[in-house]
Amino acid sequence: DGGITQSPKYLFRKEGQNVTLSCEQNLNHDAMYWYRQDPGQGLRLIYYSQIVNDFQKGDIAEGYSVSREKKESFPLTVTSAQKNPTAFYLCASKGQETQYFGPGTRLLVL
Amino acid sequence: SQQGEEDPQALSIQEGENATMNCSYKTSINNLQWYRQNSGRGLVHLILIRSNEREKHSGRLRVTLDTSKKSSSLLITASRAADTASYFCATDASGGSYIPTFGRGTSLIVHP
């Protein structure tokens, strides 16, 4: 899983609650990404950031928000507007040519 | 937008056999990469092949790229039970920011 950490490993969300998933990297990479993976599916891009203090929406950004205040950190908030948040969330950073992925956070709804 | 699509969706073989999975994509690319994902884990990069390359090897892995057909194949030779995982291709389209798109993956089961 390279030098990327994600926490927590499991996260439970109550209805109407916002939750934040942590992603930290010590690889000195500029670009970072958040993906959502549903069972038996590929990865869908939520948000990405090419540089500190800048980020762009991906294909499925609705109901999610991010910040990129530090190069090492790219937290993802799943807001109450995301009606179907149950999924496996993967964070990645980009090296010279390839992406390095964290171990993932599984989000479950209570 | 999901550009790469792997085929087959699932593959079940015996240890020692070869496993071949394919990836098709739609637009011009700079490179194509294969990743592996063990159940409930993050993706691990396996191999990258550039658009001007036709074949690449890494250990028991062999990747081919046919840009005229917009397709790639990943061959795992002499498979082992530990190769059981999902395999994804990711394409980096030509031009613009690096935003790779992933297919749905091939689920490989290698029986001991």
PDB file of C-alpha atoms in Angstrom:
ATOM      1  CA  ASP A   1       0.000   0.000   0.000  1.00  0.00           C
ATOM      2  CA  GLY A   2       2.997   2.321  -0.333  1.00  0.00           C
ATOM      3  CA  GLY A   3       3.323   5.371   1.864  1.00  0.00           C
ATOM      4  CA  ILE A   4      -0.372   6.158   1.986  1.00  0.00           C
ATOM      5  CA  THR A   5      -2.465   5.647   5.072  1.00  0.00           C
ATOM      6  CA  GLN A   6      -6.222   5.776   5.365  1.00  0.00           C
ATOM      7  CA  SER A   7      -8.233   5.846   8.537  1.00  0.00           C
ATOM      8  CA  PRO A   8     -10.370   4.483   9.909  1.00  0.00           C
ATOM      9  CA  LYS A   9     -10.496   1.030   8.324  1.00  0.00           C
ATOM     10  CA  TYR A  10     -14.235   0.830   9.048  1.00  0.00           C
ATOM     11  CA  LEU A  11     -16.587   3.750   9.560  1.00  0.00           C
ATOM     12  CA  PHE A  12     -20.226   3.749  10.529  1.00  0.00           C
ATOM     13  CA  ARG A  13     -22.495   6.619   9.612  1.00  0.00           C
ATOM     14  CA  LYS A  14     -25.847   7.438  11.101  1.00  0.00           C
ATOM     15  CA  GLU A  15     -28.518   8.972   8.919  1.00  0.00           C
ATOM     16  CA  GLY A  16     -28.064  12.714   8.511  1.00  0.00           C
ATOM     17  CA  GLN A  17     -24.506  12.642   9.749  1.00  0.00           C
ATOM     18  CA  ASN A  18     -21.407  13.934   8.002  1.00  0.00           C
ATOM     19  CA  VAL A  19     -18.323  11.754   8.307  1.00  0.00           C
ATOM     20  CA  THR A  20     -14.725  12.417   7.307  1.00  0.00           C
ATOM     21  CA  LEU A  21     -12.297   9.878   5.900  1.00  0.00           C
ATOM     22  CA  SER A  22      -8.623  10.554   6.381  1.00  0.00           C
ATOM     23  CA  CYS A  23      -5.920  10.123   3.754  1.00  0.00           C
ATOM     24  CA  GLU A  24      -2.259  10.909   4.431  1.00  0.00           C
ATOM     25  CA  GLN A  25       0.796  10.332   2.232  1.00  0.00           C
ATOM     26  CA  ASN A  26       4.502  10.698   2.910  1.00  0.00           C
ATOM     27  CA  LEU A  27       5.580  10.213  -0.697  1.00  0.00           C
ATOM     28  CA  ASN A  28       5.869  13.927  -1.486  1.00  0.00           C
ATOM     29  CA  HIS A  29       3.375  13.538  -4.320  1.00  0.00           C
ATOM     30  CA  ASP A  30       1.507  16.560  -5.650  1.00  0.00           C
ATOM     31  CA  ALA A  31      -1.545  14.753  -7.030  1.00  0.00           C
ATOM     32  CA  MET A  32      -4.055  12.900  -4.875  1.00  0.00           C
ATOM     33  CA  TYR A  33      -7.332  11.159  -5.675  1.00  0.00           C
ATOM     34  CA  TRP A  34     -10.435   9.737  -4.028  1.00  0.00           C
ATOM     35  CA  TYR A  35     -12.284   6.786  -5.536  1.00  0.00           C
ATOM     36  CA  ARG A  36     -15.425   4.929  -4.603  1.00  0.00           C
ATOM     37  CA  GLN A  37     -15.717   1.194  -5.220  1.00  0.00           C
ATOM     38  CA  ASP A  38     -18.988  -0.698  -5.013  1.00  0.00           C
ATOM     39  CA  PRO A  39     -19.100  -4.521  -4.844  1.00  0.00           C
ATOM     40  CA  GLY A  40     -17.970  -6.119  -8.086  1.00  0.00           C
ATOM     41  CA  GLN A  41     -17.413  -2.726  -9.649  1.00  0.00           C
ATOM     42  CA  GLY A  42     -14.503  -0.693 -10.810  1.00  0.00           C
ATOM     43  CA  LEU A  43     -13.250   2.532  -9.301  1.00  0.00           C
ATOM     44  CA  ARG A  44     -15.198   5.714  -9.796  1.00  0.00           C
ATOM     45  CA  LEU A  45     -13.475   9.043  -9.301  1.00  0.00           C
ATOM     46  CA  ILE A  46     -14.977  11.333  -6.656  1.00  0.00           C
ATOM     47  CA  TYR A  47     -12.466  14.188  -6.415  1.00  0.00           C
ATOM     48  CA  TYR A  48      -8.856  14.803  -7.324  1.00  0.00           C
ATOM     49  CA  SER A  49      -6.257  17.395  -6.453  1.00  0.00           C
ATOM     50  CA  GLN A  50      -3.261  18.203  -8.615  1.00  0.00           C
ATOM     51  CA  ILE A  51      -1.689  20.591  -6.132  1.00  0.00           C
ATOM     52  CA  VAL A  52      -2.173  22.048  -2.673  1.00  0.00           C
ATOM     53  CA  ASN A  53      -5.187  24.364  -2.292  1.00  0.00           C
ATOM     54  CA  ASP A  54      -6.709  23.136  -5.542  1.00  0.00           C
ATOM     55  CA  PHE A  55      -9.091  20.278  -6.276  1.00  0.00           C
ATOM     56  CA  GLN A  56     -11.515  19.232  -8.995  1.00  0.00           C
ATOM     57  CA  LYS A  57     -14.726  17.230  -9.109  1.00  0.00           C
ATOM     58  CA  GLY A  58     -14.626  13.774 -10.547  1.00  0.00           C
ATOM     59  CA  ASP A  59     -17.458  11.742 -12.034  1.00  0.00           C
ATOM     60  CA  ILE A  60     -19.473  11.289  -8.827  1.00  0.00           C
ATOM     61  CA  ALA A  61     -18.729  14.326  -6.625  1.00  0.00           C
ATOM     62  CA  GLU A  62     -22.301  14.999  -5.500  1.00  0.00           C
ATOM     63  CA  GLY A  63     -22.698  14.473  -1.756  1.00  0.00           C
ATOM     64  CA  TYR A  64     -18.958  14.640  -1.100  1.00  0.00           C
ATOM     65  CA  SER A  65     -16.504  17.405  -0.242  1.00  0.00           C
ATOM     66  CA  VAL A  66     -12.718  17.591   0.097  1.00  0.00           C
ATOM     67  CA  SER A  67      -9.970  19.940   1.177  1.00  0.00           C
ATOM     68  CA  ARG A  68      -6.277  20.103   0.330  1.00  0.00           C
ATOM     69  CA  GLU A  69      -4.641  22.436   2.818  1.00  0.00           C
ATOM     70  CA  LYS A  70      -1.449  20.404   3.078  1.00  0.00           C
ATOM     71  CA  LYS A  71       0.445  18.413   0.497  1.00  0.00           C
ATOM     72  CA  GLU A  72       0.364  15.327   2.715  1.00  0.00           C
ATOM     73  CA  SER A  73      -3.345  15.295   3.457  1.00  0.00           C
ATOM     74  CA  PHE A  74      -6.519  14.988   1.366  1.00  0.00           C
ATOM     75  CA  PRO A  75      -9.533  14.295   3.624  1.00  0.00           C
ATOM     76  CA  LEU A  76     -12.897  13.333   2.162  1.00  0.00           C
ATOM     77  CA  THR A  77     -16.175  14.268   3.842  1.00  0.00           C
ATOM     78  CA  VAL A  78     -19.243  12.230   3.056  1.00  0.00           C
ATOM     79  CA  THR A  79     -22.140  14.580   3.682  1.00  0.00           C
ATOM     80  CA  SER A  80     -25.744  13.833   4.565  1.00  0.00           C
ATOM     81  CA  ALA A  81     -26.603  14.709   0.962  1.00  0.00           C
ATOM     82  CA  GLN A  82     -24.983  11.442  -0.163  1.00  0.00           C
ATOM     83  CA  LYS A  83     -27.960   9.101   0.065  1.00  0.00           C
ATOM     84  CA  ASN A  84     -26.167   5.873  -0.711  1.00  0.00           C
ATOM     85  CA  PRO A  85     -22.747   6.153   0.930  1.00  0.00           C
ATOM     86  CA  THR A  86     -22.157   2.472   1.676  1.00  0.00           C
ATOM     87  CA  ALA A  87     -19.020   1.580  -0.295  1.00  0.00           C
ATOM     88  CA  PHE A  88     -15.288   1.020  -0.142  1.00  0.00           C
ATOM     89  CA  TYR A  89     -13.333   4.286  -0.438  1.00  0.00           C
ATOM     90  CA  LEU A  90      -9.829   4.358  -1.820  1.00  0.00           C
ATOM     91  CA  CYS A  91      -7.354   7.214  -1.723  1.00  0.00           C
ATOM     92  CA  ALA A  92      -4.405   7.391  -4.096  1.00  0.00           C
ATOM     93  CA  SER A  93      -1.488   9.644  -4.893  1.00  0.00           C
ATOM     94  CA  LYS A  94       0.412   9.857  -8.135  1.00  0.00           C
ATOM     95  CA  GLY A  95       4.116   9.390  -8.502  1.00  0.00           C
ATOM     96  CA  GLN A  96       6.013   9.921 -11.712  1.00  0.00           C
ATOM     97  CA  GLU A  97       3.780   7.692 -13.788  1.00  0.00           C
ATOM     98  CA  THR A  98       1.740   5.468 -11.516  1.00  0.00           C
ATOM     99  CA  GLN A  99      -0.715   5.731  -8.692  1.00  0.00           C
ATOM    100  CA  TYR A 100      -0.132   4.452  -5.188  1.00  0.00           C
ATOM    101  CA  PHE A 101      -3.183   3.399  -3.235  1.00  0.00           C
ATOM    102  CA  GLY A 102      -4.034   3.376   0.427  1.00  0.00           C
ATOM    103  CA  PRO A 103      -5.612   0.330   2.128  1.00  0.00           C
ATOM    104  CA  GLY A 104      -9.140   1.747   1.908  1.00  0.00           C
ATOM    105  CA  THR A 105     -11.956   2.672   4.275  1.00  0.00           C
ATOM    106  CA  ARG A 106     -15.203   0.732   4.316  1.00  0.00           C
ATOM    107  CA  LEU A 107     -18.155   2.982   5.088  1.00  0.00           C
ATOM    108  CA  LEU A 108     -21.327   1.439   6.399  1.00  0.00           C
ATOM    109  CA  VAL A 109     -24.646   3.061   7.240  1.00  0.00           C
ATOM    110  CA  LEU A 110     -26.378   2.313  10.529  1.00  0.00           C
TER     111      LEU A 110
ATOM    112  CA  SER B   1     -16.543   7.946 -17.602  1.00  0.00           C
ATOM    113  CA  GLN B   2     -15.200   4.415 -17.610  1.00  0.00           C
ATOM    114  CA  GLN B   3     -12.864   3.829 -20.498  1.00  0.00           C
ATOM    115  CA  GLY B   4     -11.108   0.550 -19.793  1.00  0.00           C
ATOM    116  CA  GLU B   5     -13.177  -2.604 -19.725  1.00  0.00           C
ATOM    117  CA  GLU B   6     -11.704  -5.939 -18.693  1.00  0.00           C
ATOM    118  CA  ASP B   7     -12.723  -9.277 -20.070  1.00  0.00           C
ATOM    119  CA  PRO B   8     -13.610 -11.812 -18.805  1.00  0.00           C
ATOM    120  CA  GLN B   9     -15.348 -10.567 -15.665  1.00  0.00           C
ATOM    121  CA  ALA B  10     -14.360 -13.749 -13.853  1.00  0.00           C
ATOM    122  CA  LEU B  11     -11.759 -16.428 -14.472  1.00  0.00           C
ATOM    123  CA  SER B  12     -11.256 -19.682 -12.566  1.00  0.00           C
ATOM    124  CA  ILE B  13      -8.189 -21.849 -13.216  1.00  0.00           C
ATOM    125  CA  GLN B  14      -5.990 -24.462 -11.590  1.00  0.00           C
ATOM    126  CA  GLU B  15      -2.601 -23.704 -10.114  1.00  0.00           C
ATOM    127  CA  GLY B  16       0.112 -23.974 -12.750  1.00  0.00           C
ATOM    128  CA  GLU B  17      -2.137 -22.881 -15.608  1.00  0.00           C
ATOM    129  CA  ASN B  18      -1.776 -19.573 -17.420  1.00  0.00           C
ATOM    130  CA  ALA B  19      -4.316 -16.807 -16.945  1.00  0.00           C
ATOM    131  CA  THR B  20      -5.095 -14.294 -19.667  1.00  0.00           C
ATOM    132  CA  MET B  21      -7.255 -11.243 -19.216  1.00  0.00           C
ATOM    133  CA  ASN B  22      -8.011  -8.493 -21.677  1.00  0.00           C
ATOM    134  CA  CYS B  23      -8.686  -4.790 -21.547  1.00  0.00           C
ATOM    135  CA  SER B  24     -10.351  -2.667 -24.184  1.00  0.00           C
ATOM    136  CA  TYR B  25     -10.475   1.112 -24.242  1.00  0.00           C
ATOM    137  CA  LYS B  26     -11.999   3.810 -26.383  1.00  0.00           C
ATOM    138  CA  THR B  27      -9.729   6.819 -26.861  1.00  0.00           C
ATOM    139  CA  SER B  28      -6.054   7.438 -27.560  1.00  0.00           C
ATOM    140  CA  ILE B  29      -3.812   6.850 -24.584  1.00  0.00           C
ATOM    141  CA  ASN B  30      -0.374   7.785 -23.303  1.00  0.00           C
ATOM    142  CA  ASN B  31      -0.004   4.572 -21.370  1.00  0.00           C
ATOM    143  CA  LEU B  32      -1.939   1.671 -19.932  1.00  0.00           C
ATOM    144  CA  GLN B  33      -1.364   0.163 -16.540  1.00  0.00           C
ATOM    145  CA  TRP B  34      -2.431  -3.015 -14.800  1.00  0.00           C
ATOM    146  CA  TYR B  35      -3.212  -3.159 -11.113  1.00  0.00           C
ATOM    147  CA  ARG B  36      -4.032  -5.962  -8.731  1.00  0.00           C
ATOM    148  CA  GLN B  37      -6.445  -5.823  -5.802  1.00  0.00           C
ATOM    149  CA  ASN B  38      -6.716  -8.446  -3.125  1.00  0.00           C
ATOM    150  CA  SER B  39     -10.111  -8.670  -1.495  1.00  0.00           C
ATOM    151  CA  GLY B  40     -10.795  -5.692   0.762  1.00  0.00           C
ATOM    152  CA  ARG B  41      -7.431  -4.057   0.084  1.00  0.00           C
ATOM    153  CA  GLY B  42      -6.039  -1.210  -1.966  1.00  0.00           C
ATOM    154  CA  LEU B  43      -4.759  -1.557  -5.505  1.00  0.00           C
ATOM    155  CA  VAL B  44      -1.150  -2.449  -6.203  1.00  0.00           C
ATOM    156  CA  HIS B  45       0.561  -1.402  -9.403  1.00  0.00           C
ATOM    157  CA  LEU B  46       1.823  -4.297 -11.525  1.00  0.00           C
ATOM    158  CA  ILE B  47       3.095  -2.991 -14.815  1.00  0.00           C
ATOM    159  CA  LEU B  48       2.933  -0.005 -17.156  1.00  0.00           C
ATOM    160  CA  ILE B  49       3.105  -0.135 -20.921  1.00  0.00           C
ATOM    161  CA  ARG B  50       3.474   2.994 -23.012  1.00  0.00           C
ATOM    162  CA  SER B  51       1.586   3.674 -26.223  1.00  0.00           C
ATOM    163  CA  ASN B  52       4.741   3.159 -28.315  1.00  0.00           C
ATOM    164  CA  GLU B  53       5.448  -0.248 -26.770  1.00  0.00           C
ATOM    165  CA  ARG B  54       3.929  -3.517 -27.939  1.00  0.00           C
ATOM    166  CA  GLU B  55       4.985  -5.947 -25.224  1.00  0.00           C
ATOM    167  CA  LYS B  56       6.441  -5.844 -21.761  1.00  0.00           C
ATOM    168  CA  HIS B  57       7.506  -8.485 -19.254  1.00  0.00           C
ATOM    169  CA  SER B  58       7.862  -8.472 -15.504  1.00  0.00           C
ATOM    170  CA  GLY B  59       8.551 -11.802 -13.820  1.00  0.00           C
ATOM    171  CA  ARG B  60       5.579 -14.055 -14.594  1.00  0.00           C
ATOM    172  CA  LEU B  61       3.629 -11.181 -16.112  1.00  0.00           C
ATOM    173  CA  ARG B  62       3.460 -10.408 -19.793  1.00  0.00           C
ATOM    174  CA  VAL B  63       1.515  -7.428 -21.096  1.00  0.00           C
ATOM    175  CA  THR B  64       0.756  -6.656 -24.717  1.00  0.00           C
ATOM    176  CA  LEU B  65      -0.708  -3.513 -26.217  1.00  0.00           C
ATOM    177  CA  ASP B  66      -2.381  -3.142 -29.592  1.00  0.00           C
ATOM    178  CA  THR B  67      -3.181   0.519 -30.122  1.00  0.00           C
ATOM    179  CA  SER B  68      -4.834  -0.159 -33.487  1.00  0.00           C
ATOM    180  CA  LYS B  69      -7.396  -2.358 -31.739  1.00  0.00           C
ATOM    181  CA  LYS B  70      -7.349  -0.275 -28.562  1.00  0.00           C
ATOM    182  CA  SER B  71      -6.755  -3.347 -26.462  1.00  0.00           C
ATOM    183  CA  SER B  72      -4.279  -4.846 -24.035  1.00  0.00           C
ATOM    184  CA  SER B  73      -3.830  -8.254 -22.505  1.00  0.00           C
ATOM    185  CA  LEU B  74      -2.262  -9.402 -19.252  1.00  0.00           C
ATOM    186  CA  LEU B  75      -0.865 -12.927 -19.125  1.00  0.00           C
ATOM    187  CA  ILE B  76       0.092 -14.512 -15.816  1.00  0.00           C
ATOM    188  CA  THR B  77       2.129 -17.642 -16.415  1.00  0.00           C
ATOM    189  CA  ALA B  78       2.341 -20.633 -14.082  1.00  0.00           C
ATOM    190  CA  SER B  79      -0.315 -19.204 -11.808  1.00  0.00           C
ATOM    191  CA  ARG B  80      -0.286 -19.720  -8.057  1.00  0.00           C
ATOM    192  CA  ALA B  81      -3.065 -19.685  -5.496  1.00  0.00           C
ATOM    193  CA  ALA B  82      -1.582 -16.395  -4.238  1.00  0.00           C
ATOM    194  CA  ASP B  83      -2.422 -14.810  -7.612  1.00  0.00           C
ATOM    195  CA  THR B  84      -6.108 -14.944  -6.638  1.00  0.00           C
ATOM    196  CA  ALA B  85      -7.252 -11.320  -6.826  1.00  0.00           C
ATOM    197  CA  SER B  86      -9.037  -8.817  -9.028  1.00  0.00           C
ATOM    198  CA  TYR B  87      -7.059  -7.265 -11.860  1.00  0.00           C
ATOM    199  CA  PHE B  88      -7.774  -3.834 -13.280  1.00  0.00           C
ATOM    200  CA  CYS B  89      -6.504  -1.913 -16.246  1.00  0.00           C
ATOM    201  CA  ALA B  90      -6.212   1.843 -16.105  1.00  0.00           C
ATOM    202  CA  THR B  91      -5.736   4.081 -19.071  1.00  0.00           C
ATOM    203  CA  ASP B  92      -4.228   7.538 -19.137  1.00  0.00           C
ATOM    204  CA  ALA B  93      -5.797   9.424 -22.019  1.00  0.00           C
ATOM    205  CA  SER B  94      -3.607  11.623 -24.138  1.00  0.00           C
ATOM    206  CA  GLY B  95      -3.443  15.275 -23.192  1.00  0.00           C
ATOM    207  CA  GLY B  96      -4.552  17.154 -20.088  1.00  0.00           C
ATOM    208  CA  SER B  97      -4.316  16.215 -16.423  1.00  0.00           C
ATOM    209  CA  TYR B  98      -3.465  12.716 -15.282  1.00  0.00           C
ATOM    210  CA  ILE B  99      -6.885  11.234 -14.546  1.00  0.00           C
ATOM    211  CA  PRO B 100      -6.690   7.492 -15.131  1.00  0.00           C
ATOM    212  CA  THR B 101      -9.930   5.630 -15.663  1.00  0.00           C
ATOM    213  CA  PHE B 102     -10.414   2.090 -14.417  1.00  0.00           C
ATOM    214  CA  GLY B 103     -12.412  -0.815 -15.774  1.00  0.00           C
ATOM    215  CA  ARG B 104     -14.599  -3.123 -13.674  1.00  0.00           C
ATOM    216  CA  GLY B 105     -11.834  -5.662 -13.318  1.00  0.00           C
ATOM    217  CA  THR B 106     -11.340  -9.368 -13.856  1.00  0.00           C
ATOM    218  CA  SER B 107     -11.791 -11.547 -10.792  1.00  0.00           C
ATOM    219  CA  LEU B 108      -9.217 -14.351 -10.944  1.00  0.00           C
ATOM    220  CA  ILE B 109      -9.485 -17.438  -8.765  1.00  0.00           C
ATOM    221  CA  VAL B 110      -6.581 -19.882  -8.812  1.00  0.00           C
ATOM    222  CA  HIS B 111      -7.419 -23.229  -7.248  1.00  0.00           C
ATOM    223  CA  PRO B 112      -4.578 -25.046  -5.461  1.00  0.00           C
TER     224      PRO B 112
END
